[in-house]
Amino acid sequence: TQFSKLISNLKYIVIDEVHVYTGTFGSNVFFILKRLERLCGKFQIIVSSATIGNPNQFCEELLDRKINVIKCKEGKHGAIHFVMIYPSLRSHHSLKQDILKQVTTSGRKTIAFSNSHLSAELTAFYGKRNGISIAVHRAGLLTNYRQKIEEKFRNGNLKAISATPTLELGIDIGKVDTIISDLVSWTRLIQRTGRAGRRGQDSMVFVSLRKDDPISQYYKNNPEDYFKDVEPGYMDPYNPLIAKFQLLAASIDKPIQKNEFTNYRSILDELIKQGLLRQENNE
């Protein structure tokens, strides 16, 4: 197959935005890398992230190998002016709309991030009613449609995008002057902030808190603690359910030898008992 040709001389694997390879997603990727190594032999893995809080520990767990961490001080961008706002006299959505109206009226190209599809749709709906040139960018929309939205924003035919995390990771959306975001961890906000100021211009970042949210109340009274909310990467290479299916897949790649997956002997034995795997010649 085409894929077998692709991996026939595999030397490097690059994993971008490694901080998203957490939880069950990371556990599956852990096994996929193991399976590739069985088929291709040793290869070099290069990972990158702007926000991972524990790169050494997390990447060594994910890749199951020793790594070298290379750090840079910061990326290239203009000054970022950070504002945290609490909606004491209005609703959360009303506050976002007021900010969105003011920044787009002044000519600033803006991305408004929401944490749900519904919130993103509402932001765009009320934004259009307020005369703002805005469109939605979220998962579930056709790729071609999202690409058209990105292109319109780049060439200036669109002044604002109401987005879910689809625009959070690594997409060059062109010149962005302002980010408006629902409350997320500081780690995730760094990702969202990274969309702005890429042309060297000053940019603004607004974090909109929620009136009836206990965490928002806390950050309202202790704003300095917000910058300590750095999420560490985490994954479990011994998740038994994922291991079961990945080991079955590995056996289809090629027969599992006795000296392979030794840390998963109990799961392999269970698969043999269930008749899903067969042991031959005590190997």
PDB file of C-alpha atoms in Angstrom:
ATOM      1  CA  THR A   1       0.000   0.000   0.000  1.00  0.00           C
ATOM      2  CA  GLN A   2       0.985   3.664  -0.253  1.00  0.00           C
ATOM      3  CA  PHE A   3       1.457   3.833   3.523  1.00  0.00           C
ATOM      4  CA  SER A   4       3.875   0.886   3.570  1.00  0.00           C
ATOM      5  CA  LYS A   5       5.978   2.699   0.945  1.00  0.00           C
ATOM      6  CA  LEU A   6       5.914   5.848   3.037  1.00  0.00           C
ATOM      7  CA  ILE A   7       7.366   4.161   6.122  1.00  0.00           C
ATOM      8  CA  SER A   8       9.845   1.942   4.265  1.00  0.00           C
ATOM      9  CA  ASN A   9      12.682   4.419   4.900  1.00  0.00           C
ATOM     10  CA  LEU A  10      11.341   6.354   7.879  1.00  0.00           C
ATOM     11  CA  LYS A  11      14.009   8.442   9.636  1.00  0.00           C
ATOM     12  CA  TYR A  12      12.163  11.256  11.378  1.00  0.00           C
ATOM     13  CA  ILE A  13       8.791  11.814  12.987  1.00  0.00           C
ATOM     14  CA  VAL A  14       7.769  15.377  13.884  1.00  0.00           C
ATOM     15  CA  ILE A  15       5.048  15.888  16.483  1.00  0.00           C
ATOM     16  CA  ASP A  16       3.881  19.500  16.556  1.00  0.00           C
ATOM     17  CA  GLU A  17       1.851  20.996  19.438  1.00  0.00           C
ATOM     18  CA  VAL A  18       2.777  18.067  21.661  1.00  0.00           C
ATOM     19  CA  HIS A  19       0.831  19.520  24.611  1.00  0.00           C
ATOM     20  CA  VAL A  20      -2.431  18.296  23.015  1.00  0.00           C
ATOM     21  CA  TYR A  21      -1.239  14.651  23.079  1.00  0.00           C
ATOM     22  CA  THR A  22      -2.661  14.127  26.542  1.00  0.00           C
ATOM     23  CA  GLY A  23      -5.073  11.657  28.092  1.00  0.00           C
ATOM     24  CA  THR A  24      -6.372   8.796  25.946  1.00  0.00           C
ATOM     25  CA  PHE A  25      -5.164  10.506  22.765  1.00  0.00           C
ATOM     26  CA  GLY A  26      -1.609  10.423  24.085  1.00  0.00           C
ATOM     27  CA  SER A  27      -1.983   6.806  25.171  1.00  0.00           C
ATOM     28  CA  ASN A  28      -2.982   5.788  21.645  1.00  0.00           C
ATOM     29  CA  VAL A  29      -0.115   7.751  20.093  1.00  0.00           C
ATOM     30  CA  PHE A  30       2.292   6.056  22.529  1.00  0.00           C
ATOM     31  CA  PHE A  31       1.319   2.657  21.098  1.00  0.00           C
ATOM     32  CA  ILE A  32       1.293   3.851  17.490  1.00  0.00           C
ATOM     33  CA  LEU A  33       4.899   5.004  17.863  1.00  0.00           C
ATOM     34  CA  LYS A  34       5.768   1.611  19.390  1.00  0.00           C
ATOM     35  CA  ARG A  35       4.140  -0.150  16.458  1.00  0.00           C
ATOM     36  CA  LEU A  36       5.966   2.028  13.925  1.00  0.00           C
ATOM     37  CA  GLU A  37       9.257   1.231  15.642  1.00  0.00           C
ATOM     38  CA  ARG A  38       8.569  -2.501  15.278  1.00  0.00           C
ATOM     39  CA  LEU A  39       8.077  -2.052  11.535  1.00  0.00           C
ATOM     40  CA  CYS A  40      10.673   0.623  10.757  1.00  0.00           C
ATOM     41  CA  GLY A  41      13.422   0.230  13.327  1.00  0.00           C
ATOM     42  CA  LYS A  42      14.851   3.226  15.171  1.00  0.00           C
ATOM     43  CA  PHE A  43      13.946   6.730  14.048  1.00  0.00           C
ATOM     44  CA  GLN A  44      14.380  10.204  15.495  1.00  0.00           C
ATOM     45  CA  ILE A  45      11.383  11.977  17.024  1.00  0.00           C
ATOM     46  CA  ILE A  46      11.209  15.777  17.131  1.00  0.00           C
ATOM     47  CA  VAL A  47       8.443  17.409  19.165  1.00  0.00           C
ATOM     48  CA  SER A  48       7.527  21.048  19.618  1.00  0.00           C
ATOM     49  CA  SER A  49       5.300  23.089  21.905  1.00  0.00           C
ATOM     50  CA  ALA A  50       5.009  26.683  23.033  1.00  0.00           C
ATOM     51  CA  THR A  51       3.174  25.884  26.253  1.00  0.00           C
ATOM     52  CA  ILE A  52       3.929  22.427  27.683  1.00  0.00           C
ATOM     53  CA  GLY A  53       4.544  22.819  31.404  1.00  0.00           C
ATOM     54  CA  ASN A  54       6.590  19.630  31.952  1.00  0.00           C
ATOM     55  CA  PRO A  55       8.280  18.864  28.630  1.00  0.00           C
ATOM     56  CA  ASN A  56      10.906  16.462  29.925  1.00  0.00           C
ATOM     57  CA  GLN A  57       8.631  14.250  32.026  1.00  0.00           C
ATOM     58  CA  PHE A  58       5.687  14.251  29.626  1.00  0.00           C
ATOM     59  CA  CYS A  59       7.663  13.644  26.420  1.00  0.00           C
ATOM     60  CA  GLU A  60       9.706  10.847  27.936  1.00  0.00           C
ATOM     61  CA  GLU A  61       6.460   9.123  28.954  1.00  0.00           C
ATOM     62  CA  LEU A  62       4.834   9.722  25.570  1.00  0.00           C
ATOM     63  CA  LEU A  63       7.847   8.644  23.501  1.00  0.00           C
ATOM     64  CA  ASP A  64       9.281   6.064  25.949  1.00  0.00           C
ATOM     65  CA  ARG A  65      12.815   7.326  25.360  1.00  0.00           C
ATOM     66  CA  LYS A  66      15.248   9.872  26.760  1.00  0.00           C
ATOM     67  CA  ILE A  67      14.909  13.320  25.239  1.00  0.00           C
ATOM     68  CA  ASN A  68      16.884  16.555  25.046  1.00  0.00           C
ATOM     69  CA  VAL A  69      14.883  19.701  25.807  1.00  0.00           C
ATOM     70  CA  ILE A  70      15.797  22.794  23.770  1.00  0.00           C
ATOM     71  CA  LYS A  71      14.212  26.016  24.995  1.00  0.00           C
ATOM     72  CA  CYS A  72      13.991  29.479  23.492  1.00  0.00           C
ATOM     73  CA  LYS A  73      13.091  32.577  25.468  1.00  0.00           C
ATOM     74  CA  GLU A  74      10.105  33.743  23.425  1.00  0.00           C
ATOM     75  CA  GLY A  75       8.675  33.977  19.954  1.00  0.00           C
ATOM     76  CA  LYS A  76       8.723  36.996  17.701  1.00  0.00           C
ATOM     77  CA  HIS A  77       5.787  39.324  18.320  1.00  0.00           C
ATOM     78  CA  GLY A  78       4.962  42.867  19.329  1.00  0.00           C
ATOM     79  CA  ALA A  79       3.991  44.017  22.803  1.00  0.00           C
ATOM     80  CA  ILE A  80       0.837  42.356  24.178  1.00  0.00           C
ATOM     81  CA  HIS A  81      -1.522  44.349  26.413  1.00  0.00           C
ATOM     82  CA  PHE A  82      -3.424  41.955  28.682  1.00  0.00           C
ATOM     83  CA  VAL A  83      -6.809  42.799  30.217  1.00  0.00           C
ATOM     84  CA  MET A  84      -8.954  40.625  32.489  1.00  0.00           C
ATOM     85  CA  ILE A  85     -12.546  41.879  32.733  1.00  0.00           C
ATOM     86  CA  TYR A  86     -15.316  40.857  35.115  1.00  0.00           C
ATOM     87  CA  PRO A  87     -18.936  41.510  33.991  1.00  0.00           C
ATOM     88  CA  SER A  88     -20.310  43.045  37.200  1.00  0.00           C
ATOM     89  CA  LEU A  89     -23.098  45.061  35.520  1.00  0.00           C
ATOM     90  CA  ARG A  90     -23.864  42.955  32.463  1.00  0.00           C
ATOM     91  CA  SER A  91     -23.845  39.390  31.170  1.00  0.00           C
ATOM     92  CA  HIS A  92     -20.774  37.577  29.921  1.00  0.00           C
ATOM     93  CA  HIS A  93     -22.030  37.621  26.322  1.00  0.00           C
ATOM     94  CA  SER A  94     -22.941  41.314  26.505  1.00  0.00           C
ATOM     95  CA  LEU A  95     -19.438  42.130  27.738  1.00  0.00           C
ATOM     96  CA  LYS A  96     -17.844  40.192  24.863  1.00  0.00           C
ATOM     97  CA  GLN A  97     -20.069  41.970  22.355  1.00  0.00           C
ATOM     98  CA  ASP A  98     -19.147  45.394  23.723  1.00  0.00           C
ATOM     99  CA  ILE A  99     -15.434  44.638  23.462  1.00  0.00           C
ATOM    100  CA  LEU A 100     -15.857  43.106  20.004  1.00  0.00           C
ATOM    101  CA  LYS A 101     -17.799  46.153  18.752  1.00  0.00           C
ATOM    102  CA  GLN A 102     -15.230  48.629  20.044  1.00  0.00           C
ATOM    103  CA  VAL A 103     -12.111  46.890  18.755  1.00  0.00           C
ATOM    104  CA  THR A 104     -13.507  46.104  15.293  1.00  0.00           C
ATOM    105  CA  THR A 105     -14.918  49.624  14.911  1.00  0.00           C
ATOM    106  CA  SER A 106     -11.422  50.962  15.527  1.00  0.00           C
ATOM    107  CA  GLY A 107     -10.152  48.764  12.695  1.00  0.00           C
ATOM    108  CA  ARG A 108      -8.522  46.010  14.751  1.00  0.00           C
ATOM    109  CA  LYS A 109      -8.733  42.521  13.255  1.00  0.00           C
ATOM    110  CA  THR A 110     -10.049  40.249  16.001  1.00  0.00           C
ATOM    111  CA  ILE A 111     -10.513  36.604  16.946  1.00  0.00           C
ATOM    112  CA  ALA A 112     -13.104  35.935  19.657  1.00  0.00           C
ATOM    113  CA  PHE A 113     -12.520  32.506  21.206  1.00  0.00           C
ATOM    114  CA  SER A 114     -15.347  30.560  22.823  1.00  0.00           C
ATOM    115  CA  ASN A 115     -15.201  27.259  24.668  1.00  0.00           C
ATOM    116  CA  SER A 116     -18.262  25.720  22.985  1.00  0.00           C
ATOM    117  CA  HIS A 117     -19.935  25.585  19.583  1.00  0.00           C
ATOM    118  CA  LEU A 118     -23.068  27.262  20.952  1.00  0.00           C
ATOM    119  CA  SER A 119     -21.146  30.172  22.441  1.00  0.00           C
ATOM    120  CA  ALA A 120     -19.201  30.674  19.203  1.00  0.00           C
ATOM    121  CA  GLU A 121     -22.423  30.688  17.170  1.00  0.00           C
ATOM    122  CA  LEU A 122     -24.077  33.152  19.562  1.00  0.00           C
ATOM    123  CA  THR A 123     -21.066  35.473  19.460  1.00  0.00           C
ATOM    124  CA  ALA A 124     -21.228  35.560  15.654  1.00  0.00           C
ATOM    125  CA  PHE A 125     -25.033  35.868  15.592  1.00  0.00           C
ATOM    126  CA  TYR A 126     -25.170  38.883  17.898  1.00  0.00           C
ATOM    127  CA  GLY A 127     -22.022  40.314  16.325  1.00  0.00           C
ATOM    128  CA  LYS A 128     -23.714  40.385  12.901  1.00  0.00           C
ATOM    129  CA  ARG A 129     -26.774  42.029  14.466  1.00  0.00           C
ATOM    130  CA  ASN A 130     -24.424  44.713  15.788  1.00  0.00           C
ATOM    131  CA  GLY A 131     -23.087  45.332  12.294  1.00  0.00           C
ATOM    132  CA  ILE A 132     -19.778  43.503  12.767  1.00  0.00           C
ATOM    133  CA  SER A 133     -18.206  41.681   9.822  1.00  0.00           C
ATOM    134  CA  ILE A 134     -17.788  38.306  11.562  1.00  0.00           C
ATOM    135  CA  ALA A 135     -18.020  34.581  10.764  1.00  0.00           C
ATOM    136  CA  VAL A 136     -17.831  31.314  12.709  1.00  0.00           C
ATOM    137  CA  HIS A 137     -14.846  28.955  12.608  1.00  0.00           C
ATOM    138  CA  ARG A 138     -15.406  25.701  14.490  1.00  0.00           C
ATOM    139  CA  ALA A 139     -15.160  21.932  14.271  1.00  0.00           C
ATOM    140  CA  GLY A 140     -18.030  20.328  12.381  1.00  0.00           C
ATOM    141  CA  LEU A 141     -17.893  22.830   9.526  1.00  0.00           C
ATOM    142  CA  LEU A 142     -16.549  21.691   6.170  1.00  0.00           C
ATOM    143  CA  THR A 143     -12.810  22.167   5.698  1.00  0.00           C
ATOM    144  CA  ASN A 144     -13.356  24.187   2.508  1.00  0.00           C
ATOM    145  CA  TYR A 145     -15.705  26.527   4.351  1.00  0.00           C
ATOM    146  CA  ARG A 146     -13.244  27.091   7.170  1.00  0.00           C
ATOM    147  CA  GLN A 147     -10.449  27.758   4.676  1.00  0.00           C
ATOM    148  CA  LYS A 148     -12.616  30.381   2.961  1.00  0.00           C
ATOM    149  CA  ILE A 149     -13.187  32.082   6.320  1.00  0.00           C
ATOM    150  CA  GLU A 150      -9.442  32.104   6.981  1.00  0.00           C
ATOM    151  CA  GLU A 151      -8.731  33.572   3.534  1.00  0.00           C
ATOM    152  CA  LYS A 152     -11.374  36.305   3.921  1.00  0.00           C
ATOM    153  CA  PHE A 153      -9.852  37.236   7.264  1.00  0.00           C
ATOM    154  CA  ARG A 154      -6.328  37.349   5.816  1.00  0.00           C
ATOM    155  CA  ASN A 155      -7.250  39.618   2.917  1.00  0.00           C
ATOM    156  CA  GLY A 156      -9.307  41.972   5.087  1.00  0.00           C
ATOM    157  CA  ASN A 157     -12.794  41.087   3.812  1.00  0.00           C
ATOM    158  CA  LEU A 158     -13.651  39.865   7.303  1.00  0.00           C
ATOM    159  CA  LYS A 159     -12.912  41.896  10.424  1.00  0.00           C
ATOM    160  CA  ALA A 160     -13.552  39.224  13.068  1.00  0.00           C
ATOM    161  CA  ILE A 161     -13.812  35.465  13.557  1.00  0.00           C
ATOM    162  CA  SER A 162     -15.796  33.758  16.289  1.00  0.00           C
ATOM    163  CA  ALA A 163     -13.828  30.573  16.908  1.00  0.00           C
ATOM    164  CA  THR A 164     -13.675  27.515  19.098  1.00  0.00           C
ATOM    165  CA  PRO A 165     -10.196  25.999  19.745  1.00  0.00           C
ATOM    166  CA  THR A 166      -9.925  25.207  16.000  1.00  0.00           C
ATOM    167  CA  LEU A 167      -7.812  28.354  15.587  1.00  0.00           C
ATOM    168  CA  GLU A 168      -5.833  27.782  18.771  1.00  0.00           C
ATOM    169  CA  LEU A 169      -3.022  25.669  17.397  1.00  0.00           C
ATOM    170  CA  GLY A 170      -0.404  26.781  14.947  1.00  0.00           C
ATOM    171  CA  ILE A 171      -2.574  28.183  12.138  1.00  0.00           C
ATOM    172  CA  ASP A 172      -1.186  31.358  10.586  1.00  0.00           C
ATOM    173  CA  ILE A 173      -4.347  33.399  10.225  1.00  0.00           C
ATOM    174  CA  GLY A 174      -2.518  36.523   9.083  1.00  0.00           C
ATOM    175  CA  LYS A 175      -2.479  39.872  10.881  1.00  0.00           C
ATOM    176  CA  VAL A 176      -4.402  39.665  14.176  1.00  0.00           C
ATOM    177  CA  ASP A 177      -4.596  42.693  16.475  1.00  0.00           C
ATOM    178  CA  THR A 178      -6.950  41.539  19.233  1.00  0.00           C
ATOM    179  CA  ILE A 179      -7.850  38.306  20.998  1.00  0.00           C
ATOM    180  CA  ILE A 180     -11.018  38.022  23.094  1.00  0.00           C
ATOM    181  CA  SER A 181     -11.251  34.787  25.047  1.00  0.00           C
ATOM    182  CA  ASP A 182     -13.518  32.969  27.448  1.00  0.00           C
ATOM    183  CA  LEU A 183     -11.765  31.860  30.612  1.00  0.00           C
ATOM    184  CA  VAL A 184      -9.319  29.008  29.986  1.00  0.00           C
ATOM    185  CA  SER A 185      -6.115  27.960  31.716  1.00  0.00           C
ATOM    186  CA  TRP A 186      -3.102  30.233  31.310  1.00  0.00           C
ATOM    187  CA  THR A 187      -1.459  27.499  29.207  1.00  0.00           C
ATOM    188  CA  ARG A 188      -4.287  27.535  26.676  1.00  0.00           C
ATOM    189  CA  LEU A 189      -4.517  31.314  26.682  1.00  0.00           C
ATOM    190  CA  ILE A 190      -0.853  31.485  25.652  1.00  0.00           C
ATOM    191  CA  GLN A 191      -1.806  29.423  22.594  1.00  0.00           C
ATOM    192  CA  ARG A 192      -4.670  31.767  21.764  1.00  0.00           C
ATOM    193  CA  THR A 193      -2.536  34.826  22.409  1.00  0.00           C
ATOM    194  CA  GLY A 194       0.057  33.433  20.017  1.00  0.00           C
ATOM    195  CA  ARG A 195      -2.274  34.175  17.084  1.00  0.00           C
ATOM    196  CA  ALA A 196      -1.859  37.946  17.677  1.00  0.00           C
ATOM    197  CA  GLY A 197       0.987  40.395  17.075  1.00  0.00           C
ATOM    198  CA  ARG A 198       2.790  38.149  14.576  1.00  0.00           C
ATOM    199  CA  ARG A 199       3.551  41.100  12.301  1.00  0.00           C
ATOM    200  CA  GLY A 200       5.366  42.922  15.113  1.00  0.00           C
ATOM    201  CA  GLN A 201       2.429  45.187  15.943  1.00  0.00           C
ATOM    202  CA  ASP A 202       1.129  45.809  19.469  1.00  0.00           C
ATOM    203  CA  SER A 203      -1.822  43.580  20.271  1.00  0.00           C
ATOM    204  CA  MET A 204      -4.507  43.319  22.943  1.00  0.00           C
ATOM    205  CA  VAL A 205      -5.805  40.257  24.764  1.00  0.00           C
ATOM    206  CA  PHE A 206      -9.077  40.348  26.730  1.00  0.00           C
ATOM    207  CA  VAL A 207     -10.068  37.516  29.052  1.00  0.00           C
ATOM    208  CA  SER A 208     -13.774  37.699  29.809  1.00  0.00           C
ATOM    209  CA  LEU A 209     -14.701  36.222  33.186  1.00  0.00           C
ATOM    210  CA  ARG A 210     -18.200  34.978  34.078  1.00  0.00           C
ATOM    211  CA  LYS A 211     -20.363  36.609  36.719  1.00  0.00           C
ATOM    212  CA  ASP A 212     -21.722  33.456  38.390  1.00  0.00           C
ATOM    213  CA  ASP A 213     -18.636  31.282  37.997  1.00  0.00           C
ATOM    214  CA  PRO A 214     -16.677  30.501  41.233  1.00  0.00           C
ATOM    215  CA  ILE A 215     -13.354  30.284  39.367  1.00  0.00           C
ATOM    216  CA  SER A 216     -14.000  33.660  37.749  1.00  0.00           C
ATOM    217  CA  GLN A 217     -14.835  35.083  41.154  1.00  0.00           C
ATOM    218  CA  TYR A 218     -11.544  33.771  42.492  1.00  0.00           C
ATOM    219  CA  TYR A 219      -9.481  35.231  39.659  1.00  0.00           C
ATOM    220  CA  LYS A 220     -11.322  38.522  40.018  1.00  0.00           C
ATOM    221  CA  ASN A 221     -10.016  38.748  43.591  1.00  0.00           C
ATOM    222  CA  ASN A 222      -6.651  37.015  42.942  1.00  0.00           C
ATOM    223  CA  PRO A 223      -5.691  37.865  39.337  1.00  0.00           C
ATOM    224  CA  GLU A 224      -1.995  37.111  39.883  1.00  0.00           C
ATOM    225  CA  ASP A 225      -2.858  33.441  40.526  1.00  0.00           C
ATOM    226  CA  TYR A 226      -4.204  33.100  36.991  1.00  0.00           C
ATOM    227  CA  PHE A 227      -0.674  33.127  35.568  1.00  0.00           C
ATOM    228  CA  LYS A 228       0.211  30.121  37.734  1.00  0.00           C
ATOM    229  CA  ASP A 229      -2.451  27.958  36.071  1.00  0.00           C
ATOM    230  CA  VAL A 230       0.025  26.058  33.882  1.00  0.00           C
ATOM    231  CA  GLU A 231      -1.301  22.670  32.795  1.00  0.00           C
ATOM    232  CA  PRO A 232       1.188  19.798  32.908  1.00  0.00           C
ATOM    233  CA  GLY A 233       1.017  17.192  30.175  1.00  0.00           C
ATOM    234  CA  TYR A 234      -0.286  13.791  31.261  1.00  0.00           C
ATOM    235  CA  MET A 235      -0.970  10.409  29.690  1.00  0.00           C
ATOM    236  CA  ASP A 236      -1.149   6.805  30.858  1.00  0.00           C
ATOM    237  CA  PRO A 237       0.891   4.306  28.792  1.00  0.00           C
ATOM    238  CA  TYR A 238      -0.717   1.454  30.764  1.00  0.00           C
ATOM    239  CA  ASN A 239      -4.374   2.263  30.083  1.00  0.00           C
ATOM    240  CA  PRO A 240      -5.692  -1.339  29.895  1.00  0.00           C
ATOM    241  CA  LEU A 241      -8.532  -0.705  27.451  1.00  0.00           C
ATOM    242  CA  ILE A 242      -6.352   1.164  24.964  1.00  0.00           C
ATOM    243  CA  ALA A 243      -3.530  -1.356  25.419  1.00  0.00           C
ATOM    244  CA  LYS A 244      -5.888  -4.222  24.578  1.00  0.00           C
ATOM    245  CA  PHE A 245      -6.919  -2.805  21.211  1.00  0.00           C
ATOM    246  CA  GLN A 246      -3.479  -1.475  20.325  1.00  0.00           C
ATOM    247  CA  LEU A 247      -1.862  -4.849  21.078  1.00  0.00           C
ATOM    248  CA  LEU A 248      -4.409  -6.538  18.832  1.00  0.00           C
ATOM    249  CA  ALA A 249      -3.524  -4.039  16.114  1.00  0.00           C
ATOM    250  CA  ALA A 250       0.192  -4.677  16.709  1.00  0.00           C
ATOM    251  CA  SER A 251      -0.373  -8.409  16.234  1.00  0.00           C
ATOM    252  CA  ILE A 252      -1.942  -7.649  12.842  1.00  0.00           C
ATOM    253  CA  ASP A 253       1.055  -5.476  11.901  1.00  0.00           C
ATOM    254  CA  LYS A 254       3.220  -8.544  12.473  1.00  0.00           C
ATOM    255  CA  PRO A 255       3.274 -11.391  15.059  1.00  0.00           C
ATOM    256  CA  ILE A 256       4.247 -10.309  18.561  1.00  0.00           C
ATOM    257  CA  GLN A 257       7.420 -11.993  19.807  1.00  0.00           C
ATOM    258  CA  LYS A 258       7.969 -13.116  23.385  1.00  0.00           C
ATOM    259  CA  ASN A 259      10.471 -10.324  24.100  1.00  0.00           C
ATOM    260  CA  GLU A 260       8.067  -7.583  22.930  1.00  0.00           C
ATOM    261  CA  PHE A 261       5.541  -5.666  25.062  1.00  0.00           C
ATOM    262  CA  THR A 262       6.833  -7.417  28.184  1.00  0.00           C
ATOM    263  CA  ASN A 263       5.165  -4.810  30.426  1.00  0.00           C
ATOM    264  CA  TYR A 264       1.801  -5.885  29.027  1.00  0.00           C
ATOM    265  CA  ARG A 265       2.131  -9.616  29.617  1.00  0.00           C
ATOM    266  CA  SER A 266      -1.059  -9.848  31.673  1.00  0.00           C
ATOM    267  CA  ILE A 267      -3.098  -8.166  28.908  1.00  0.00           C
ATOM    268  CA  LEU A 268      -1.569 -10.430  26.260  1.00  0.00           C
ATOM    269  CA  ASP A 269      -2.408 -13.474  28.404  1.00  0.00           C
ATOM    270  CA  GLU A 270      -5.991 -12.233  28.728  1.00  0.00           C
ATOM    271  CA  LEU A 271      -6.265 -11.809  24.943  1.00  0.00           C
ATOM    272  CA  ILE A 272      -5.009 -15.387  24.494  1.00  0.00           C
ATOM    273  CA  LYS A 273      -7.605 -16.671  26.967  1.00  0.00           C
ATOM    274  CA  GLN A 274     -10.332 -14.800  25.075  1.00  0.00           C
ATOM    275  CA  GLY A 275      -9.234 -16.445  21.835  1.00  0.00           C
ATOM    276  CA  LEU A 276      -8.353 -13.120  20.235  1.00  0.00           C
ATOM    277  CA  LEU A 277      -4.657 -14.033  20.079  1.00  0.00           C
ATOM    278  CA  ARG A 278      -3.061 -17.461  19.632  1.00  0.00           C
ATOM    279  CA  GLN A 279       0.296 -18.472  21.109  1.00  0.00           C
ATOM    280  CA  GLU A 280       2.465 -20.604  18.851  1.00  0.00           C
ATOM    281  CA  ASN A 281       5.534 -22.639  19.829  1.00  0.00           C
ATOM    282  CA  ASN A 282       5.465 -21.031  23.272  1.00  0.00           C
ATOM    283  CA  GLU A 283       6.653 -17.758  21.648  1.00  0.00           C
TER     284      GLU A 283
END
